[in-house]
DNA sequence: AGTGCGATTGACT
DNA sequence: GTCAATCGCACTA
């Protein structure tokens, strides 16, 4: 399980060019990790778009955020608060410092490994939150810049099942451009982070 | 070279 | 609900 044979990577051409469209598109898709096995369904994302003061690429390229400027479908991984790694998918064309933050997964495969990586038992707590999902799948800066449309160790794939209704809200934990509705989530999923009031 | 601050989490009242 | 932990890095000088 969890080999690229079972979960062929998404082709870059099928990723919407627009960042907000990509964030919505990724809901219901899979993040697959070579642990050697491990996967989860994306249930929550946030878009950091062109001209967005909250985006890390807003002030131009730096050593930390250079992966954000890669062609769409590459990993931008950074350490937040000195504590938690954040997984983003770069978006738009090369040279555009925009991306989509993956905020929560519904664990599917490699659940025992995720429990070990996280040190918690509860399924709902394994990957609910950006730092938690990175810990569960052992995502760190060594994966920064990786092509998520290519062969492992980490990639995006399609899920066979239907995706339910997608909700939209303000983004979590930011202060600039905080009123924009650029967070997307699978309505009714218990694996979504954030306050209940944001998830209606 | 020094400083302030997060796209968070977990522990605690 | 509140709050501290923790550190890479962007910014100022």
PDB file of C-alpha atoms (C1' of nucleotides) in Angstrom:
ATOM      1  CA  UNK A   1       0.000   0.000   0.000  1.00  0.00           C
ATOM      2  CA  UNK A   2       0.916   3.660  -0.394  1.00  0.00           C
ATOM      3  CA  UNK A   3       3.249   2.995  -3.258  1.00  0.00           C
ATOM      4  CA  UNK A   4       3.012   5.238  -6.278  1.00  0.00           C
ATOM      5  CA  UNK A   5       1.504   2.215  -8.057  1.00  0.00           C
ATOM      6  CA  UNK A   6      -1.471   2.345  -5.703  1.00  0.00           C
ATOM      7  CA  UNK A   7      -1.631   6.148  -5.615  1.00  0.00           C
ATOM      8  CA  UNK A   8      -0.257   7.639  -8.829  1.00  0.00           C
ATOM      9  CA  UNK A   9       0.858  11.263  -8.319  1.00  0.00           C
ATOM     10  CA  UNK A  10      -1.410  14.054  -9.545  1.00  0.00           C
ATOM     11  CA  UNK A  11      -0.225  15.503 -12.859  1.00  0.00           C
ATOM     12  CA  UNK A  12       0.878  19.122 -12.568  1.00  0.00           C
ATOM     13  CA  UNK A  13      -1.403  20.054 -15.477  1.00  0.00           C
ATOM     14  CA  UNK A  14      -4.500  19.096 -13.482  1.00  0.00           C
ATOM     15  CA  UNK A  15      -3.664  21.511 -10.659  1.00  0.00           C
ATOM     16  CA  UNK A  16      -5.621  24.752 -11.084  1.00  0.00           C
ATOM     17  CA  UNK A  17      -3.296  27.686 -11.746  1.00  0.00           C
ATOM     18  CA  UNK A  18      -5.167  30.048  -9.437  1.00  0.00           C
ATOM     19  CA  UNK A  19      -4.161  29.679  -5.770  1.00  0.00           C
ATOM     20  CA  UNK A  20      -7.645  29.844  -4.232  1.00  0.00           C
ATOM     21  CA  UNK A  21      -8.906  27.395  -6.866  1.00  0.00           C
ATOM     22  CA  UNK A  22      -6.026  25.056  -5.998  1.00  0.00           C
ATOM     23  CA  UNK A  23      -6.843  25.250  -2.291  1.00  0.00           C
ATOM     24  CA  UNK A  24     -10.428  24.213  -3.038  1.00  0.00           C
ATOM     25  CA  UNK A  25      -9.296  21.562  -5.524  1.00  0.00           C
ATOM     26  CA  UNK A  26      -7.015  19.888  -2.978  1.00  0.00           C
ATOM     27  CA  UNK A  27      -9.883  19.171  -0.568  1.00  0.00           C
ATOM     28  CA  UNK A  28     -10.576  15.439  -0.868  1.00  0.00           C
ATOM     29  CA  UNK A  29      -7.228  14.660  -2.512  1.00  0.00           C
ATOM     30  CA  UNK A  30      -4.575  12.529  -0.806  1.00  0.00           C
ATOM     31  CA  UNK A  31      -1.232  13.303   0.752  1.00  0.00           C
ATOM     32  CA  UNK A  32       0.855  10.132   0.427  1.00  0.00           C
ATOM     33  CA  UNK A  33       4.086   9.510   2.349  1.00  0.00           C
ATOM     34  CA  UNK A  34       6.673   6.803   1.996  1.00  0.00           C
ATOM     35  CA  UNK A  35       6.977   5.808   5.680  1.00  0.00           C
ATOM     36  CA  UNK A  36       7.048   3.167   3.925  1.00  0.00           C
ATOM     37  CA  UNK A  37       3.263   3.544   4.094  1.00  0.00           C
ATOM     38  CA  UNK A  38       1.146   6.479   5.090  1.00  0.00           C
ATOM     39  CA  UNK A  39      -1.623   8.556   3.591  1.00  0.00           C
ATOM     40  CA  UNK A  40      -4.424  10.902   4.500  1.00  0.00           C
ATOM     41  CA  UNK A  41      -7.328  12.687   2.856  1.00  0.00           C
ATOM     42  CA  UNK A  42      -6.998  16.471   2.794  1.00  0.00           C
ATOM     43  CA  UNK A  43      -9.943  17.983   4.681  1.00  0.00           C
ATOM     44  CA  UNK A  44      -8.709  21.553   5.273  1.00  0.00           C
ATOM     45  CA  UNK A  45      -6.540  24.025   3.330  1.00  0.00           C
ATOM     46  CA  UNK A  46      -5.724  27.729   3.242  1.00  0.00           C
ATOM     47  CA  UNK A  47      -4.771  29.819   0.213  1.00  0.00           C
ATOM     48  CA  UNK A  48      -2.029  32.473   0.405  1.00  0.00           C
ATOM     49  CA  UNK A  49      -2.676  34.386  -2.805  1.00  0.00           C
ATOM     50  CA  UNK A  50      -1.057  37.069  -4.978  1.00  0.00           C
ATOM     51  CA  UNK A  51      -0.869  40.412  -3.160  1.00  0.00           C
ATOM     52  CA  UNK A  52      -1.705  38.770   0.173  1.00  0.00           C
ATOM     53  CA  UNK A  53       0.036  40.485   3.111  1.00  0.00           C
ATOM     54  CA  UNK A  54      -0.300  37.273   5.149  1.00  0.00           C
ATOM     55  CA  UNK A  55       1.637  35.244   2.580  1.00  0.00           C
ATOM     56  CA  UNK A  56       5.292  34.432   3.173  1.00  0.00           C
ATOM     57  CA  UNK A  57       6.098  35.362  -0.416  1.00  0.00           C
ATOM     58  CA  UNK A  58       4.550  38.822  -0.116  1.00  0.00           C
ATOM     59  CA  UNK A  59       7.881  40.625   0.440  1.00  0.00           C
ATOM     60  CA  UNK A  60       9.820  38.658  -2.145  1.00  0.00           C
ATOM     61  CA  UNK A  61      12.078  35.639  -2.144  1.00  0.00           C
ATOM     62  CA  UNK A  62      14.227  34.815   0.894  1.00  0.00           C
ATOM     63  CA  UNK A  63      16.293  31.733   1.869  1.00  0.00           C
ATOM     64  CA  UNK A  64      13.337  30.354   3.809  1.00  0.00           C
ATOM     65  CA  UNK A  65      10.548  30.814   1.292  1.00  0.00           C
ATOM     66  CA  UNK A  66      12.273  30.179  -2.045  1.00  0.00           C
ATOM     67  CA  UNK A  67      10.267  26.953  -2.619  1.00  0.00           C
ATOM     68  CA  UNK A  68       7.099  29.040  -2.633  1.00  0.00           C
ATOM     69  CA  UNK A  69       8.362  30.566  -5.883  1.00  0.00           C
ATOM     70  CA  UNK A  70       8.677  27.201  -7.655  1.00  0.00           C
ATOM     71  CA  UNK A  71       6.173  26.116 -10.288  1.00  0.00           C
ATOM     72  CA  UNK A  72       2.923  24.873  -8.767  1.00  0.00           C
ATOM     73  CA  UNK A  73       2.942  21.466  -7.059  1.00  0.00           C
ATOM     74  CA  UNK A  74       6.180  21.749  -5.065  1.00  0.00           C
ATOM     75  CA  UNK A  75       6.512  21.466  -1.290  1.00  0.00           C
ATOM     76  CA  UNK A  76       7.237  24.543   0.810  1.00  0.00           C
ATOM     77  CA  UNK A  77       7.983  23.359   4.347  1.00  0.00           C
ATOM     78  CA  UNK A  78       8.889  25.747   7.152  1.00  0.00           C
ATOM     79  CA  UNK A  79       9.104  25.691  10.939  1.00  0.00           C
ATOM     80  CA  UNK A  80       6.442  27.723  12.720  1.00  0.00           C
ATOM     81  CA  UNK A  81       6.949  29.013  16.279  1.00  0.00           C
ATOM     82  CA  UNK A  82      10.144  26.943  16.530  1.00  0.00           C
ATOM     83  CA  UNK A  83       7.819  24.017  17.190  1.00  0.00           C
ATOM     84  CA  UNK A  84       5.791  22.811  14.210  1.00  0.00           C
ATOM     85  CA  UNK A  85       6.518  22.167  10.560  1.00  0.00           C
ATOM     86  CA  UNK A  86       3.971  23.419   8.014  1.00  0.00           C
ATOM     87  CA  UNK A  87       3.367  21.727   4.665  1.00  0.00           C
ATOM     88  CA  UNK A  88       2.423  23.969   1.741  1.00  0.00           C
ATOM     89  CA  UNK A  89       1.894  23.304  -1.945  1.00  0.00           C
ATOM     90  CA  UNK A  90       3.417  26.009  -4.150  1.00  0.00           C
ATOM     91  CA  UNK A  91       0.985  27.526  -6.631  1.00  0.00           C
ATOM     92  CA  UNK A  92       0.680  29.488  -9.864  1.00  0.00           C
ATOM     93  CA  UNK A  93       3.663  29.926 -12.200  1.00  0.00           C
ATOM     94  CA  UNK A  94       7.366  29.876 -11.386  1.00  0.00           C
ATOM     95  CA  UNK A  95       8.376  33.148  -9.731  1.00  0.00           C
ATOM     96  CA  UNK A  96       5.016  33.705  -8.014  1.00  0.00           C
ATOM     97  CA  UNK A  97       5.443  33.403  -4.250  1.00  0.00           C
ATOM     98  CA  UNK A  98       2.056  31.892  -3.461  1.00  0.00           C
ATOM     99  CA  UNK A  99       0.881  28.594  -2.067  1.00  0.00           C
ATOM    100  CA  UNK A 100      -1.654  26.477  -0.228  1.00  0.00           C
ATOM    101  CA  UNK A 101      -1.215  25.415   3.398  1.00  0.00           C
ATOM    102  CA  UNK A 102      -2.417  21.880   4.143  1.00  0.00           C
ATOM    103  CA  UNK A 103      -4.095  22.236   7.534  1.00  0.00           C
ATOM    104  CA  UNK A 104      -5.630  18.843   8.310  1.00  0.00           C
ATOM    105  CA  UNK A 105      -5.849  15.255   7.094  1.00  0.00           C
ATOM    106  CA  UNK A 106      -8.171  12.345   7.700  1.00  0.00           C
ATOM    107  CA  UNK A 107      -5.697   9.493   8.373  1.00  0.00           C
ATOM    108  CA  UNK A 108      -6.153   6.580   5.964  1.00  0.00           C
ATOM    109  CA  UNK A 109      -3.037   4.383   5.793  1.00  0.00           C
ATOM    110  CA  UNK A 110      -0.073   3.970   8.123  1.00  0.00           C
ATOM    111  CA  UNK A 111      -2.196   4.875  11.142  1.00  0.00           C
ATOM    112  CA  UNK A 112      -0.042   2.800  13.513  1.00  0.00           C
ATOM    113  CA  UNK A 113       3.061   4.668  12.322  1.00  0.00           C
ATOM    114  CA  UNK A 114       1.288   8.002  12.715  1.00  0.00           C
ATOM    115  CA  UNK A 115       0.362   7.080  16.286  1.00  0.00           C
ATOM    116  CA  UNK A 116       4.026   6.366  17.010  1.00  0.00           C
ATOM    117  CA  UNK A 117       5.155   9.596  15.352  1.00  0.00           C
ATOM    118  CA  UNK A 118       2.593  11.642  17.274  1.00  0.00           C
ATOM    119  CA  UNK A 119       2.611   9.848  20.594  1.00  0.00           C
ATOM    120  CA  UNK A 120      -1.181   9.971  20.807  1.00  0.00           C
ATOM    121  CA  UNK A 121      -3.794   7.274  20.255  1.00  0.00           C
ATOM    122  CA  UNK A 122      -6.911   9.149  19.226  1.00  0.00           C
ATOM    123  CA  UNK A 123      -7.467   8.963  15.448  1.00  0.00           C
ATOM    124  CA  UNK A 124      -9.009  12.417  15.424  1.00  0.00           C
ATOM    125  CA  UNK A 125      -5.883  13.953  16.972  1.00  0.00           C
ATOM    126  CA  UNK A 126      -3.320  12.415  14.608  1.00  0.00           C
ATOM    127  CA  UNK A 127      -3.443  14.980  11.795  1.00  0.00           C
ATOM    128  CA  UNK A 128      -5.947  17.654  12.889  1.00  0.00           C
ATOM    129  CA  UNK A 129      -3.805  20.782  12.487  1.00  0.00           C
ATOM    130  CA  UNK A 130      -0.881  21.667  10.228  1.00  0.00           C
ATOM    131  CA  UNK A 131       1.857  20.923  12.770  1.00  0.00           C
ATOM    132  CA  UNK A 132       0.225  17.671  13.784  1.00  0.00           C
ATOM    133  CA  UNK A 133      -0.097  16.316  10.258  1.00  0.00           C
ATOM    134  CA  UNK A 134       3.545  17.152   9.562  1.00  0.00           C
ATOM    135  CA  UNK A 135       4.604  15.307  12.705  1.00  0.00           C
ATOM    136  CA  UNK A 136       2.383  12.320  11.878  1.00  0.00           C
ATOM    137  CA  UNK A 137       3.941  11.974   8.420  1.00  0.00           C
ATOM    138  CA  UNK A 138       7.471  13.006   9.485  1.00  0.00           C
ATOM    139  CA  UNK A 139       7.503  16.055   7.258  1.00  0.00           C
ATOM    140  CA  UNK A 140      10.355  18.482   7.922  1.00  0.00           C
ATOM    141  CA  UNK A 141      12.650  20.906   6.104  1.00  0.00           C
ATOM    142  CA  UNK A 142      14.457  18.026   4.359  1.00  0.00           C
ATOM    143  CA  UNK A 143      11.357  17.769   2.133  1.00  0.00           C
ATOM    144  CA  UNK A 144      11.346  21.500   1.305  1.00  0.00           C
ATOM    145  CA  UNK A 145      11.374  22.031  -2.465  1.00  0.00           C
ATOM    146  CA  UNK A 146      10.250  18.474  -3.268  1.00  0.00           C
ATOM    147  CA  UNK A 147       8.108  17.972  -6.374  1.00  0.00           C
ATOM    148  CA  UNK A 148       4.750  16.723  -5.060  1.00  0.00           C
ATOM    149  CA  UNK A 149       3.724  15.683  -8.576  1.00  0.00           C
ATOM    150  CA  UNK A 150       6.629  13.221  -8.813  1.00  0.00           C
ATOM    151  CA  UNK A 151       7.813   9.960  -7.286  1.00  0.00           C
ATOM    152  CA  UNK A 152       7.971   9.923  -3.447  1.00  0.00           C
ATOM    153  CA  UNK A 153       8.965  10.324  -0.618  1.00  0.00           C
ATOM    154  CA  UNK A 154       5.919  12.626  -0.455  1.00  0.00           C
ATOM    155  CA  UNK A 155       3.318  13.343  -3.131  1.00  0.00           C
ATOM    156  CA  UNK A 156      -0.275  14.231  -3.945  1.00  0.00           C
ATOM    157  CA  UNK A 157      -2.781  11.731  -5.317  1.00  0.00           C
ATOM    158  CA  UNK A 158      -6.435  11.300  -6.179  1.00  0.00           C
ATOM    159  CA  UNK A 159      -8.914   9.657  -3.850  1.00  0.00           C
ATOM    160  CA  UNK A 160     -11.552   7.286  -5.196  1.00  0.00           C
ATOM    161  CA  UNK A 161     -14.406   8.475  -3.023  1.00  0.00           C
ATOM    162  CA  UNK A 162     -16.790  11.372  -3.577  1.00  0.00           C
ATOM    163  CA  UNK A 163     -15.966  14.647  -1.847  1.00  0.00           C
ATOM    164  CA  UNK A 164     -18.734  16.238   0.197  1.00  0.00           C
ATOM    165  CA  UNK A 165     -19.690  19.903   0.527  1.00  0.00           C
ATOM    166  CA  UNK A 166     -16.761  22.324   0.838  1.00  0.00           C
ATOM    167  CA  UNK A 167     -17.082  25.222   3.282  1.00  0.00           C
ATOM    168  CA  UNK A 168     -15.174  28.499   3.281  1.00  0.00           C
ATOM    169  CA  UNK A 169     -14.066  30.751   6.146  1.00  0.00           C
ATOM    170  CA  UNK A 170     -11.449  33.216   7.332  1.00  0.00           C
ATOM    171  CA  UNK A 171      -7.951  31.815   7.851  1.00  0.00           C
ATOM    172  CA  UNK A 172      -6.646  30.749  11.249  1.00  0.00           C
ATOM    173  CA  UNK A 173      -3.846  32.347  13.247  1.00  0.00           C
ATOM    174  CA  UNK A 174      -2.969  35.310  11.031  1.00  0.00           C
ATOM    175  CA  UNK A 175      -3.238  39.064  11.636  1.00  0.00           C
ATOM    176  CA  UNK A 176      -2.721  40.591   8.184  1.00  0.00           C
ATOM    177  CA  UNK A 177      -5.445  40.287   5.537  1.00  0.00           C
ATOM    178  CA  UNK A 178      -7.310  38.338   8.198  1.00  0.00           C
ATOM    179  CA  UNK A 179     -10.806  38.983   6.851  1.00  0.00           C
ATOM    180  CA  UNK A 180     -10.361  37.184   3.533  1.00  0.00           C
ATOM    181  CA  UNK A 181     -12.312  33.934   3.079  1.00  0.00           C
ATOM    182  CA  UNK A 182      -9.409  31.783   1.912  1.00  0.00           C
ATOM    183  CA  UNK A 183      -9.758  28.766   4.187  1.00  0.00           C
ATOM    184  CA  UNK A 184     -11.489  25.701   2.739  1.00  0.00           C
ATOM    185  CA  UNK A 185     -12.727  22.649   4.627  1.00  0.00           C
ATOM    186  CA  UNK A 186     -14.785  19.514   4.219  1.00  0.00           C
ATOM    187  CA  UNK A 187     -18.124  20.260   5.889  1.00  0.00           C
ATOM    188  CA  UNK A 188     -18.941  17.860   8.725  1.00  0.00           C
ATOM    189  CA  UNK A 189     -15.525  16.208   8.896  1.00  0.00           C
ATOM    190  CA  UNK A 190     -14.371  15.532  12.477  1.00  0.00           C
ATOM    191  CA  UNK A 191     -10.773  15.785  11.235  1.00  0.00           C
ATOM    192  CA  UNK A 192     -10.952  19.534  10.521  1.00  0.00           C
ATOM    193  CA  UNK A 193      -9.178  21.926  12.923  1.00  0.00           C
ATOM    194  CA  UNK A 194     -10.445  25.293  14.091  1.00  0.00           C
ATOM    195  CA  UNK A 195     -13.319  26.435  16.284  1.00  0.00           C
ATOM    196  CA  UNK A 196     -16.748  24.968  15.595  1.00  0.00           C
ATOM    197  CA  UNK A 197     -18.020  28.430  14.665  1.00  0.00           C
ATOM    198  CA  UNK A 198     -15.619  28.475  11.705  1.00  0.00           C
ATOM    199  CA  UNK A 199     -16.734  25.107  10.407  1.00  0.00           C
ATOM    200  CA  UNK A 200     -20.428  25.636   9.739  1.00  0.00           C
TER     201      UNK A 200
ATOM    202  C1'  DA B   1      25.069  41.683  15.780  1.00  0.00           C
ATOM    203  C1'  DG B   2      20.788  42.371  18.148  1.00  0.00           C
ATOM    204  C1'  DT B   3      15.842  42.074  18.279  1.00  0.00           C
ATOM    205  C1'  DG B   4      11.012  40.737  17.834  1.00  0.00           C
ATOM    206  C1'  DC B   5       7.873  37.728  16.114  1.00  0.00           C
ATOM    207  C1'  DG B   6       5.041  34.172  14.325  1.00  0.00           C
ATOM    208  C1'  DA B   7       0.214  30.275   8.819  1.00  0.00           C
ATOM    209  C1'  DT B   8       0.971  26.189  16.578  1.00  0.00           C
ATOM    210  C1'  DT B   9       0.577  23.078  20.105  1.00  0.00           C
ATOM    211  C1'  DG B  10      -0.073  21.086  24.617  1.00  0.00           C
ATOM    212  C1'  DA B  11      -0.618  21.834  29.379  1.00  0.00           C
ATOM    213  C1'  DC B  12      -3.222  23.933  32.663  1.00  0.00           C
ATOM    214  C1'  DT B  13      -7.168  27.023  35.447  1.00  0.00           C
TER     215       DT B  13
ATOM    216  C1'  DG C   1     -11.086  29.635  28.377  1.00  0.00           C
ATOM    217  C1'  DT C   2      -5.624  31.283  29.120  1.00  0.00           C
ATOM    218  C1'  DC C   3      -0.686  30.933  28.366  1.00  0.00           C
ATOM    219  C1'  DA C   4       4.204  29.573  27.880  1.00  0.00           C
ATOM    220  C1'  DA C   5       7.474  26.905  25.021  1.00  0.00           C
ATOM    221  C1'  DT C   6      10.900  27.460  21.397  1.00  0.00           C
ATOM    222  C1'  DC C   7      13.920  28.955  17.443  1.00  0.00           C
ATOM    223  C1'  DG C   8      14.726  30.164  12.617  1.00  0.00           C
ATOM    224  C1'  DC C   9      14.645  34.032  10.254  1.00  0.00           C
ATOM    225  C1'  DA C  10      13.527  38.647   8.516  1.00  0.00           C
ATOM    226  C1'  DC C  11      14.359  43.135   9.677  1.00  0.00           C
ATOM    227  C1'  DT C  12      16.974  47.092  11.489  1.00  0.00           C
ATOM    228  C1'  DA C  13      21.420  49.308  12.139  1.00  0.00           C
TER     229       DA C  13
END
